[in-house]
XYZ file of C-alpha atoms in Angstrom:
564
model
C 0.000 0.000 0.000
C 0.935 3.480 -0.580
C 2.644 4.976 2.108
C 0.512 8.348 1.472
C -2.845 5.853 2.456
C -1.757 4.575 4.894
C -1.108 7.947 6.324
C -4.372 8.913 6.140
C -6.038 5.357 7.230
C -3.908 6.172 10.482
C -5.072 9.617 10.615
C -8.503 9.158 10.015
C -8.161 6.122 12.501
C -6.984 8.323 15.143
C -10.149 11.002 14.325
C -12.472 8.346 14.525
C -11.511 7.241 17.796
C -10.956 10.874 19.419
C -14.314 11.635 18.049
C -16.463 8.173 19.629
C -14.458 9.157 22.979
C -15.413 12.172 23.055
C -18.932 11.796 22.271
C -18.707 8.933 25.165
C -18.148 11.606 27.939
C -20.346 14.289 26.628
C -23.059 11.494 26.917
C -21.688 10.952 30.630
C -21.033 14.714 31.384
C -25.040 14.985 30.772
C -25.566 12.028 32.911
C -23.600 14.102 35.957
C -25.344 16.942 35.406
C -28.742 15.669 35.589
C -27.756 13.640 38.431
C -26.364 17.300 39.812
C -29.498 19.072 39.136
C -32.112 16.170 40.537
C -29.557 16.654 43.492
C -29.473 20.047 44.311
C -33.046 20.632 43.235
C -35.652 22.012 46.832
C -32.239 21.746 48.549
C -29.653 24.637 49.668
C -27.459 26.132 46.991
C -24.346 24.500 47.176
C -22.225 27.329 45.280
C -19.457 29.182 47.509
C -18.944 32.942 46.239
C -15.775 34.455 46.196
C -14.838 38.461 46.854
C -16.582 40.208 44.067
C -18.873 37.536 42.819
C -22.016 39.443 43.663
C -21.299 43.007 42.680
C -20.262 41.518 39.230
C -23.310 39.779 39.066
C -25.223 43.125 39.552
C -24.024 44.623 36.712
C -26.925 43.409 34.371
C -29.105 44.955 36.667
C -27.836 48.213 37.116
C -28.133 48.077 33.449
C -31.492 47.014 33.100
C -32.644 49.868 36.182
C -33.624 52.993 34.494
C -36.662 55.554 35.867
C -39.433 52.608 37.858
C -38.812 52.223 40.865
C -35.965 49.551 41.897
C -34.768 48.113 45.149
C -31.770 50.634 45.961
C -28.452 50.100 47.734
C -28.823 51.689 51.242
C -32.065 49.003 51.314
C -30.461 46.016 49.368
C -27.624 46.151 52.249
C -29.454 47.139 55.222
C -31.566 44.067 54.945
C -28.653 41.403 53.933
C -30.582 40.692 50.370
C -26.684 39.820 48.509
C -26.927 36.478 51.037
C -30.817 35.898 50.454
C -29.973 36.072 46.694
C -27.426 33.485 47.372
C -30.232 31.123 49.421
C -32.390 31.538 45.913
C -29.376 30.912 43.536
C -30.114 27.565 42.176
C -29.425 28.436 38.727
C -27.681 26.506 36.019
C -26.760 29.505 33.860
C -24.813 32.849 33.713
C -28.134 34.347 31.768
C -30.436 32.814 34.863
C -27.847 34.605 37.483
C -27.631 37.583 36.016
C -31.604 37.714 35.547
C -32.268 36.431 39.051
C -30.739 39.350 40.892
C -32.254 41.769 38.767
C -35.473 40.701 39.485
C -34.733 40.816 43.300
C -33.852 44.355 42.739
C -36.785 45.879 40.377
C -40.272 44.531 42.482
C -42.875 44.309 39.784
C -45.817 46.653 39.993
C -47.830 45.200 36.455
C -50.478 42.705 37.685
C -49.964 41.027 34.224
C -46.240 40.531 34.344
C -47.306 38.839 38.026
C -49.700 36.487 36.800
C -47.242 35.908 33.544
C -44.210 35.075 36.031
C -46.196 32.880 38.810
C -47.600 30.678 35.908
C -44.116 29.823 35.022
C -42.622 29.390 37.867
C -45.807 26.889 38.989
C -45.417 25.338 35.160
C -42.020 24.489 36.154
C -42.538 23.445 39.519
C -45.354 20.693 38.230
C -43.827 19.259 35.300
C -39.993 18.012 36.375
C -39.390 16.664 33.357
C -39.907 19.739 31.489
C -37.807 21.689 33.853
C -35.103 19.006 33.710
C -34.700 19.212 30.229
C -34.819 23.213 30.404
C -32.423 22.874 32.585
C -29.874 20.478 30.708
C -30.095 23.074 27.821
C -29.547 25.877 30.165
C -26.775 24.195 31.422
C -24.895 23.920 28.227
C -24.173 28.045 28.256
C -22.367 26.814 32.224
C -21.482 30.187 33.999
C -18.943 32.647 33.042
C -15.600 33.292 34.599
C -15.641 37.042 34.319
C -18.877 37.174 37.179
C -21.937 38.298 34.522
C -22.593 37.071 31.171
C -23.591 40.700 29.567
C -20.276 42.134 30.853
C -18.519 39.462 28.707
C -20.590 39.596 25.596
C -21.313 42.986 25.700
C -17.530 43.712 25.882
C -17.931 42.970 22.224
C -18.798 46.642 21.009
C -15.509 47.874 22.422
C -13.702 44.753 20.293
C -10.874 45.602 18.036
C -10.451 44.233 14.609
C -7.043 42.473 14.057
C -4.690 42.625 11.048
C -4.950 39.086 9.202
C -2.513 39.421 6.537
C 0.342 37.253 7.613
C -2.054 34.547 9.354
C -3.563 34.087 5.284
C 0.073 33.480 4.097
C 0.423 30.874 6.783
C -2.404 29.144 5.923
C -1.821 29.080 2.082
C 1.531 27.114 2.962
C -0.015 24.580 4.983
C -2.394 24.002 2.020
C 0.144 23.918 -0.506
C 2.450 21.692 1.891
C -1.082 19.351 2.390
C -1.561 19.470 -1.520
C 2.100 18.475 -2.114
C 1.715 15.245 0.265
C 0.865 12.534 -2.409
C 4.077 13.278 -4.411
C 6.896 13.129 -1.407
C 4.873 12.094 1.343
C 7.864 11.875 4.092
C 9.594 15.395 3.149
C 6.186 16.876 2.670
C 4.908 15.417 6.361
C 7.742 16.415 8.039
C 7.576 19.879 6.658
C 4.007 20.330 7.911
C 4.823 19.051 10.999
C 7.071 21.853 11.305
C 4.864 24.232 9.696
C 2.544 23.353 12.103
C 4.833 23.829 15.197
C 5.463 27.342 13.990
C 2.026 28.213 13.610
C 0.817 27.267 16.689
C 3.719 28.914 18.385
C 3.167 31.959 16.554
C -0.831 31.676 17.239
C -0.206 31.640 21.230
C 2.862 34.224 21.041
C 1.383 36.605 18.445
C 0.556 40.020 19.171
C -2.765 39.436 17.604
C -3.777 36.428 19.249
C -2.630 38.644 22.456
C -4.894 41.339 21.222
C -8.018 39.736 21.581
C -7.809 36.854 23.409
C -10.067 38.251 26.050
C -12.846 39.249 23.033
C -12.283 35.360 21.883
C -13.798 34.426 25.430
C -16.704 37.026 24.599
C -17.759 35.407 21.338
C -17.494 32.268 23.171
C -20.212 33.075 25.712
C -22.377 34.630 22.907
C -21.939 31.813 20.924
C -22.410 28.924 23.568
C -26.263 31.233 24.124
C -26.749 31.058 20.282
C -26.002 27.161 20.011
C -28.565 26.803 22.822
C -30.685 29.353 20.233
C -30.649 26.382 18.486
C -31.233 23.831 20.304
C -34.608 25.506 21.991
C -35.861 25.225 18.601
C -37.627 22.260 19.633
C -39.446 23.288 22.706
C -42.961 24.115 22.247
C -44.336 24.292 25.514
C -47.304 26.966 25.517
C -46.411 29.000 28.689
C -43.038 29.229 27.081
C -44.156 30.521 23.798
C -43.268 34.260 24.414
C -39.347 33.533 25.661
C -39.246 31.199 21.983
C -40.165 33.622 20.560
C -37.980 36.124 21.946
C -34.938 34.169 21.620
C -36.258 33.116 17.484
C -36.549 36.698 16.926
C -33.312 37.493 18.804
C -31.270 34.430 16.929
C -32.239 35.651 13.620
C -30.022 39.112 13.844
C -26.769 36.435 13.895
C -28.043 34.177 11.066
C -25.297 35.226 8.893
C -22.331 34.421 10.893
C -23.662 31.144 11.486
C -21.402 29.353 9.267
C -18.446 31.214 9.787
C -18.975 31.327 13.848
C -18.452 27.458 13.463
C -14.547 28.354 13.749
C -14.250 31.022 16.000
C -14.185 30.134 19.935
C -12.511 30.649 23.048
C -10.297 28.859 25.797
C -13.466 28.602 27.845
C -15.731 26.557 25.517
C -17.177 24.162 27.377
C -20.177 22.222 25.823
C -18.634 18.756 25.515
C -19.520 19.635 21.250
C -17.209 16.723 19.615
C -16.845 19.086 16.673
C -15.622 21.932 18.743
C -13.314 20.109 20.685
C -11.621 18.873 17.524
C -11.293 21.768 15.580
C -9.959 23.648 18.549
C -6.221 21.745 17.418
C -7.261 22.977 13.680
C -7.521 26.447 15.441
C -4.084 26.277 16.493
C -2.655 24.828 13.323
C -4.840 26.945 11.263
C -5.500 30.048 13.127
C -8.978 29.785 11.829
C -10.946 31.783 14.453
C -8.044 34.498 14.082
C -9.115 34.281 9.927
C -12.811 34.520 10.984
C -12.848 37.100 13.522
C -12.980 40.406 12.140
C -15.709 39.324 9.620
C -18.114 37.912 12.523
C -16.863 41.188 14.803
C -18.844 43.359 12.145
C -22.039 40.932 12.321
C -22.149 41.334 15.931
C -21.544 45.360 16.427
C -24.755 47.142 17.327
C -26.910 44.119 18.131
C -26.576 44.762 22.018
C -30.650 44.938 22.030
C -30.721 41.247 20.580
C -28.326 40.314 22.581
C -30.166 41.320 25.556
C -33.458 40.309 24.465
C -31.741 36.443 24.132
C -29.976 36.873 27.915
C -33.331 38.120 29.187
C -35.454 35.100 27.760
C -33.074 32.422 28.571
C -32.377 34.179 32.596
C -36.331 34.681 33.136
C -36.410 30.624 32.469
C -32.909 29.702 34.157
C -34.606 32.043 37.215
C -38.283 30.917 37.677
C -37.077 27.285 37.979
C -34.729 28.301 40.916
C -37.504 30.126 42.696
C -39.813 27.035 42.001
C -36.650 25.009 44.003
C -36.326 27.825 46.567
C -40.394 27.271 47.146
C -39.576 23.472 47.688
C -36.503 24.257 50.036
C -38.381 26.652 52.797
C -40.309 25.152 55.304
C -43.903 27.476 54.731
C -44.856 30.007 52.125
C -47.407 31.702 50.600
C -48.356 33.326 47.625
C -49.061 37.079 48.158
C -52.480 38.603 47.557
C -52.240 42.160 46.339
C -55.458 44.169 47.625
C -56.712 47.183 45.702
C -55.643 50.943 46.475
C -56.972 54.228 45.725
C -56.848 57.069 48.155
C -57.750 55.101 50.957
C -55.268 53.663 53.919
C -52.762 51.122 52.764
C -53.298 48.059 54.529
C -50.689 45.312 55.375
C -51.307 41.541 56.693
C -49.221 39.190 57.252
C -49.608 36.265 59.387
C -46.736 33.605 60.812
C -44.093 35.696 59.030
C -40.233 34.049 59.886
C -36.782 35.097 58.242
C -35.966 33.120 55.671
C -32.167 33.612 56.743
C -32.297 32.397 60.324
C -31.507 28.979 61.125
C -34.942 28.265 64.176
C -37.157 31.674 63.232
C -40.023 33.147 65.422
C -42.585 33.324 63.441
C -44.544 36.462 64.033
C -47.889 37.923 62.387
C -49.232 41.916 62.647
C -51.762 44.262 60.637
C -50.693 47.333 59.432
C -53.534 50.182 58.710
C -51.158 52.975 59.754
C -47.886 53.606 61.022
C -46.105 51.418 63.912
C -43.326 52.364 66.464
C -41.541 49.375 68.175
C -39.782 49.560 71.506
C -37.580 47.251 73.322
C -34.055 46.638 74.475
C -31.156 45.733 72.682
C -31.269 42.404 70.789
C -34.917 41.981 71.752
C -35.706 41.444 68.146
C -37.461 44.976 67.090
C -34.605 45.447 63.854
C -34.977 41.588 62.839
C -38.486 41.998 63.210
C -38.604 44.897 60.836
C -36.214 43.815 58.462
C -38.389 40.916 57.884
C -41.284 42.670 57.264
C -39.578 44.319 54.617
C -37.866 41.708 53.013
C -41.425 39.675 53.038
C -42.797 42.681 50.717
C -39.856 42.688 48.220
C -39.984 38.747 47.930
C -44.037 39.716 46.941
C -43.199 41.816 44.210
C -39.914 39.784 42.707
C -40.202 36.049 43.585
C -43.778 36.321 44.691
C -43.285 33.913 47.707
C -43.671 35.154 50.917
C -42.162 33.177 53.923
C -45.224 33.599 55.819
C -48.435 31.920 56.301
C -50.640 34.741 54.461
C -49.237 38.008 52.966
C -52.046 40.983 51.652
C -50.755 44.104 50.609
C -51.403 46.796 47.991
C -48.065 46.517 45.509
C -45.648 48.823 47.888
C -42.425 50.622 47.210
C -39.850 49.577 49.921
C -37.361 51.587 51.136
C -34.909 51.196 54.283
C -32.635 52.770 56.271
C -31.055 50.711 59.355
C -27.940 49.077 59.223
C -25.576 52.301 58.076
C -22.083 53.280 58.863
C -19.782 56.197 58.675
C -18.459 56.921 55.399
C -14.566 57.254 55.883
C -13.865 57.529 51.990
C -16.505 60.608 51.508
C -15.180 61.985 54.990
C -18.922 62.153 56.274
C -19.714 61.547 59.538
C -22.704 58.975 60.241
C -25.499 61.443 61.304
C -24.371 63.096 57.354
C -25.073 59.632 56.307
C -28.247 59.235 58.497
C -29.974 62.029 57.619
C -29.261 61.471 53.877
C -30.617 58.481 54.255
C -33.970 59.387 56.105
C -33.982 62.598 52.631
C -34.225 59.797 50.160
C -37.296 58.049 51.746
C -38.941 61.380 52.799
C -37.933 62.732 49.160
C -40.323 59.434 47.857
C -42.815 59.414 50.442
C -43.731 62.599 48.918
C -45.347 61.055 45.725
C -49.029 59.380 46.420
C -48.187 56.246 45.820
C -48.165 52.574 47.940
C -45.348 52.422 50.334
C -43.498 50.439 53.070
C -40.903 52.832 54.991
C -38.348 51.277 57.580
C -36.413 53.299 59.860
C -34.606 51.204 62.567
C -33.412 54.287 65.431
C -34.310 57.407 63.948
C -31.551 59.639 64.529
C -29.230 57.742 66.585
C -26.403 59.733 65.696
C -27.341 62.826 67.562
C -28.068 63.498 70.838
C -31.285 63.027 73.079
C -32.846 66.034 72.937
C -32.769 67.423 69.363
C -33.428 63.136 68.025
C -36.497 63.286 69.951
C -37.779 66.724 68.575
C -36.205 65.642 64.860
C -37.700 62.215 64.855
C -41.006 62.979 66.360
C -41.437 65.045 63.026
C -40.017 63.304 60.692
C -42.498 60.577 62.243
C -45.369 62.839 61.972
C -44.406 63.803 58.329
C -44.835 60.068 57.379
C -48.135 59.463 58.246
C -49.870 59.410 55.643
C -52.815 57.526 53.897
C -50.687 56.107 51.301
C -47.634 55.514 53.697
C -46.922 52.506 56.096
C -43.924 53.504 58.240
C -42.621 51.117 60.858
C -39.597 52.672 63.236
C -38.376 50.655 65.989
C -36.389 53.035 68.850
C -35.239 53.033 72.227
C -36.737 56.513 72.777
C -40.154 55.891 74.971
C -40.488 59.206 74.454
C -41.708 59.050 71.611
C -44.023 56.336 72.023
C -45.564 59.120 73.925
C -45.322 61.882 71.959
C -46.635 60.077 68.444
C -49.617 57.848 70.482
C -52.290 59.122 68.444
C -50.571 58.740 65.331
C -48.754 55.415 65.289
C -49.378 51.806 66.920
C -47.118 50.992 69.846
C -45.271 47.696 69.789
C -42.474 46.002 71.776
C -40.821 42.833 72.214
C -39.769 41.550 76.005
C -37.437 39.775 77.582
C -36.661 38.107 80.926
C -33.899 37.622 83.522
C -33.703 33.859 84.460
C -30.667 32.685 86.455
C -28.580 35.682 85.851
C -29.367 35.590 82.464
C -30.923 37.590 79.590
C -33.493 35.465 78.046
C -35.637 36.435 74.721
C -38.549 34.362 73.230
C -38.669 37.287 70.231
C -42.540 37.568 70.151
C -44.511 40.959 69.265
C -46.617 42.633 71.666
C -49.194 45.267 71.588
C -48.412 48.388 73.314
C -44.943 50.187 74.950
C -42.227 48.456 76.187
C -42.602 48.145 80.394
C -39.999 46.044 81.319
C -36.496 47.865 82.906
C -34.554 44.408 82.451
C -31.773 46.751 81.574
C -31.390 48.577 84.825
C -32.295 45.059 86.857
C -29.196 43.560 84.777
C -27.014 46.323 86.527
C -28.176 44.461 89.714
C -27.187 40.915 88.246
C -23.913 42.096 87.272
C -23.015 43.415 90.579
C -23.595 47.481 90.517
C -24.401 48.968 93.637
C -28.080 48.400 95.262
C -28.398 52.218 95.271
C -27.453 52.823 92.161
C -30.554 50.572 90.844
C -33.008 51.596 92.940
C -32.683 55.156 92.277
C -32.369 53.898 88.212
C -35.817 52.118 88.880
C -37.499 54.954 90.426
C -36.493 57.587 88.078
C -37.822 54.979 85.240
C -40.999 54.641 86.833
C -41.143 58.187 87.661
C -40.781 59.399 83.925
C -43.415 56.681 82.782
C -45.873 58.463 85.516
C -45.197 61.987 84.225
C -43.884 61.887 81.435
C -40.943 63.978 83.139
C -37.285 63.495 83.917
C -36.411 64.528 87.243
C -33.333 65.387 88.894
C-alpha cells in the first residue's frame, strides 16, 4: 500500500476514535449533570462565592434599572438581600444569574407581568421533566468566569479588529504543503509538521492572538447562548411561547455568521460539542478563528438589544425554575395577595411571618392600617423583626413567595434605612449619612403612591434632645394615607409623643438565672420592662445605684418627666 494511504487510514483512525471518545463523555457529562441538578433541586445552593462575585453579578441589573422604581443600595444592604440572593441561587446559567438578581432588585408593579411570572414558575414546579430538560439546555451556556454574562458579551462593542494578513500566508503554505503530500509524502509530512509547530507557536505568542484573546472568550459566551438558540428550537411548551419567541426573533439578527462562527471560539468553551473540541487543534494549526474574527466582529456590532433580548429570555427561564426550588426548600410560604388601592389607607397583613435567613425563626404575624413604632431593648428582636417585614414585601413583588403563612398588601415601594455606617472615603460623619438616608425616603414618600418605609433608630447619631424633637417630626411627616412607616427606637419618648398617630409595639425579655433570656414575640403596646437597669443588679452594681435607676424609670413613665 501506498505509504501516502496509509497515512491517512492512520489519521482518520486516530479522528475516529478521538471523536467516539469524546462523544462517550459528553453522553456521561449529561448524565452528571442531571444527576447534579435532581440533586441540588428544593435543597440549599451548594455554590461558595468568592470576593466580588455578587457586585459583578449586579451589573446586568444596574443596566437594566432605568426611571421605575428599583430596590436601591442603602435598602439592598441594610436588609442582607446579597446572602438571600445566594439562598435563591439555584441556577444553572450565567443568563439565569444575572436575571435572578435583577429581578430581586426591580419589584414588579404590572399585575400582568405577576400572573405571567407565577404561571411559570408553577409550570415548572409541576412538570420536572420539562424543567429538567430546560435545565440540561440551560446548562450547556455553564457560567462565566468574568462574574456576569452581559459584561462578557457585551464587551464585544468595544472589540478591536485584528490585522490578518500574515495569518492568510500561513495558511496558504499549509495548504500547498497538504496538496504536495501525495508526491513526497515523508519530506512533505515532516515539513508540515514543522509548519505546524510554527504556527501554533506563533498563534499563542502573536501580538494578535494577544490582542483579543479576552474578546475570543466574549464570542465564546455569545456563541455557547446562540447554540442553545438552536437547540430551543424544539421546545414548544405553551407558557413558554413568548421567551421562543424572543430568543427566534433574537437568533435571527446572527443568522449570517452562522457558518463562519463554526470556527471562532474561546479557551473557555465548554459544551462537551465533539466538533468543537476537535477543531480547537485545527484552530491552532490553522489560526482559523483568528481568519474569521474580524468578519463575525462586524455581524455582531450594534446588536446589544438582541443580545439582551436572548440573555433576558433564557435568565427569566434559568430564574423561575430556581424560585420554584427555593419554594420546595423553605419550610412554609405563601403566595401574596395584592389588595386594591386608591386614596384610601394602605393596609398590610401578614400572618406567621419568619426570616428566611435564620436557622430556628419566630414566626410572628401583625396588621398594618397605619404607622407602627416598636420599643424594646437591645437584641430583643425589634430590627430583625422589621427587616423581615420588609424583606417579606420585596420577595411579593420579585419572587412572589412570601415566607409567611398569608401576605395581603397593595403593591408597595420599599425603602430602608437601618444598618448604616460612617463613610470614611466621603469623609462624612454617620449622622451626614443618616440624615441622607432618612432625605431619600422622605424625598419618595412625597409622591401618592403605595409604600413600606423602615427606619430602625431614627436619629441615633445625635443626641437626646434634638433626636427626639427631629424624629417625632419626621415621624409625623410620614403618616400618611398612602404611607406605612414602621420605626423601631429606644426613645419611649416618643411612644408618647406620636400615640395618636402610630401603633405601639415592643418585644420583652426576661432575667432567668442571671441571664438575659428572649422568646422574640410581638406585643401590643410600649415596652414596660427595665430588664436593663435590673441587669445592673445581676452584674453586681451597687443596690443604690438601681433603685434610684428604677425609680427615676418609673417616675418618667408616671409623668412623662425626667427629674433630677
Amino acid at each position: 500500500m501506498h505509504p501516502y494511504f496509509v497515512v491517512l487510514l492512520v489519521t482518520f483512525g486516530i479522528l475516529f476514535l478521538i471523536f467516539f471518545w469524546i462523544l462517550y463523555n459528553s453522553r456521561k457529562q449529561r448524565r452528571i449533570i442531571l444527576k447534579k441538578i435532581r440533586r441540588l433541586y428544593g435543597q440549599v445552593p451548594e455554590r461558595e462565592y468568592s470576593p466580588g462575585d455578587i457586585e459583578a453579578v449586579s451589573h446586568y441589573f444596574r443596566r437594566k434599572a432605568g426611571e421605575a422604581f428599583y430596590i436601591d443600595d442603602i435598602t439592598w444592604n441594610d436588609l442582607d438581600m446579597d446572602r438571600l440572593f445566594m439562598l435563591i441561587n439555584q441556577t444553572v446559567s450565567s443568563p439565569g444569574e444575572d436575571v435572578l438578581y435583577s429581578m430581586l432588585r426591580i419589584p414588579l408593579f404590572d399585575r400582568a407581568k405577576i400572573e405571567e411570572r407565577e404561571k411559570l414558575i408553577c409550570f415548572f414546579a409541576e412538570n420536572h421533566q420539562k424543567r429538567e430538560k430546560m435545565q440540561l439546555l440551560l446548562s450547556s451556556v455553564g457560567k462565566t468566569w468574568h462574574g456576569s454574562l452581559s459584561d462578557t458579551i457585551l464587551a464585544l462593542e468595544e472589540a478591536p479588529q485584528v490585522n490578518t494578513g500574515l495569518h492568510w500566508v500561513m495558511l496558504v503554505l499549509l495548504i500547498l504543503n497538504l496538496a504536495a503530500l501525495p508526491f513526497a509524502p515523508v519530506y512533505g509530512f515532516l515539513s508540515f509538521i514543522i509548519l505546524g509547530t510554527v504556527n501554533i507557536v506563533f498563534y499563542y505568542t502573536g501580538k494578535d492572538r494577544i490582542k483579543i484573546e479576552a474578546y475570543l472568550d466574549c464570542f465564546s459566551s455569545l456563541l455557547k447562548m446562540l447554540s442553545l438558540a438552536e437547540k430551543t428550537g424544539t421546545v414548544d411548551w405553551p407558557e413558554t411561547k413568548a421567551h421562543m419567541e424572543k430568543i427566534r426573533q433574537g437568533r435571527l439578527a446572527f443568522h449570517s455568521m452562522k457558518k463562519r462562527a463554526f470556527f471562532l471560539t474561546g479557551k473557555n468553551n465548554a459544551t462537551g460539542d465533539p466538533s468543537q473540541l476537535l477543531l480547537d487543534y485545527l484552530r491552532m494549526v490553522f489560526h482559523l478563528d483568528i481568519l474569521v474574527y474580524n468578519s463575525i466582529l462586524k455581524d455582531v456590532k450594534g446588536k446589544t438589544g438582541e443580545i439582551i433580548e436572548i440573555l433576558d429570555a433564557f435568565g427569566e427561564l434559568d430564574a423561575v425554575i430556581s424560585i420554584a426550588s427555593f419554594r420546595e426548600m423553605i419550610p412554609l410560604w405563601s403566595r401574596p395577595e395584592f389588595t386594591e388601592w386608591e386614596t384610601g389607607h394602605v393596609r398590610l397583613l401578614v400572618e406567621d411571618m419568619y426570616h428566611p435567613l435564620i436557622q430556628t425563626p419566630v414566626a410572628n404575624s401583625i396588621q398594618m392600617g397605619r404607622g407602627i413604632l416598636i420599643t424594646g431593648s437591645n437584641a430583643s428582636g425589634k430590627s430583625t423583626f422589621l427587616k423581615n417585614l420588609a424583606v417579606n414585601s420585596i420577595l411579593a413583588q420579585t419572587v412572589l413567595t412570601c415566607t409567611c403563612a398569608s401576605y395581603q398588601a397593595p403593591l408597595l415601594k420599599v425603602m430602608t434605612s437601618m444598618a448604616l455606617r460612617d463613610d470614611l472615603s466621603g469623609g462624612e460623619s454617620y449622622f451626614i449619612v443618616e440624615i441622607k438616608s432618612l432625605k431619600r425616603i422622605l424625598d419618595e414618600s412625597k409622591k401618592k403612591e403605595p409604600f413600606l418605609c423602615i427606619i430602625d433608630e431614627v436619629l441615633r447619631g445625635t443626641n437626646t434632645i434634638e433626636r427626639i424633637a427631629a424624629s417625632s417630626q419626621i415621624l409625623s411627616v410620614l403618616d400618611r394615607p398612602w404611607i406605612l412607616p414602621a420605626a423601631a427606637t429606644h426613645d419611649i419618648e416618643l411612644s408618647y409623643i406620636l400615640s395618636k398617630k402610630y401603633e405601639n409595639y415592643h418585644f420583652e425579655e426576661e432575667i432567668q438565672d442571671d441571664q438575659v433570656v428572649f422568646n422574640y414575640l410581638l406585643q401590643r403596646g410600649k415596652a414596660t420592662t427595665r430588664n436593663a437597669i435590673r441587669l445592673l443588679g445581676v452584674l453586681g452594681y451597687d443596690d443604690g445605684i438601681v433603685k434610684e435607676a428604677a425609680r427615676a424609670a418609673e417616675d418618667f413613665e408616671k409623668t412623662g418627666v425626667w427629674k433630677a
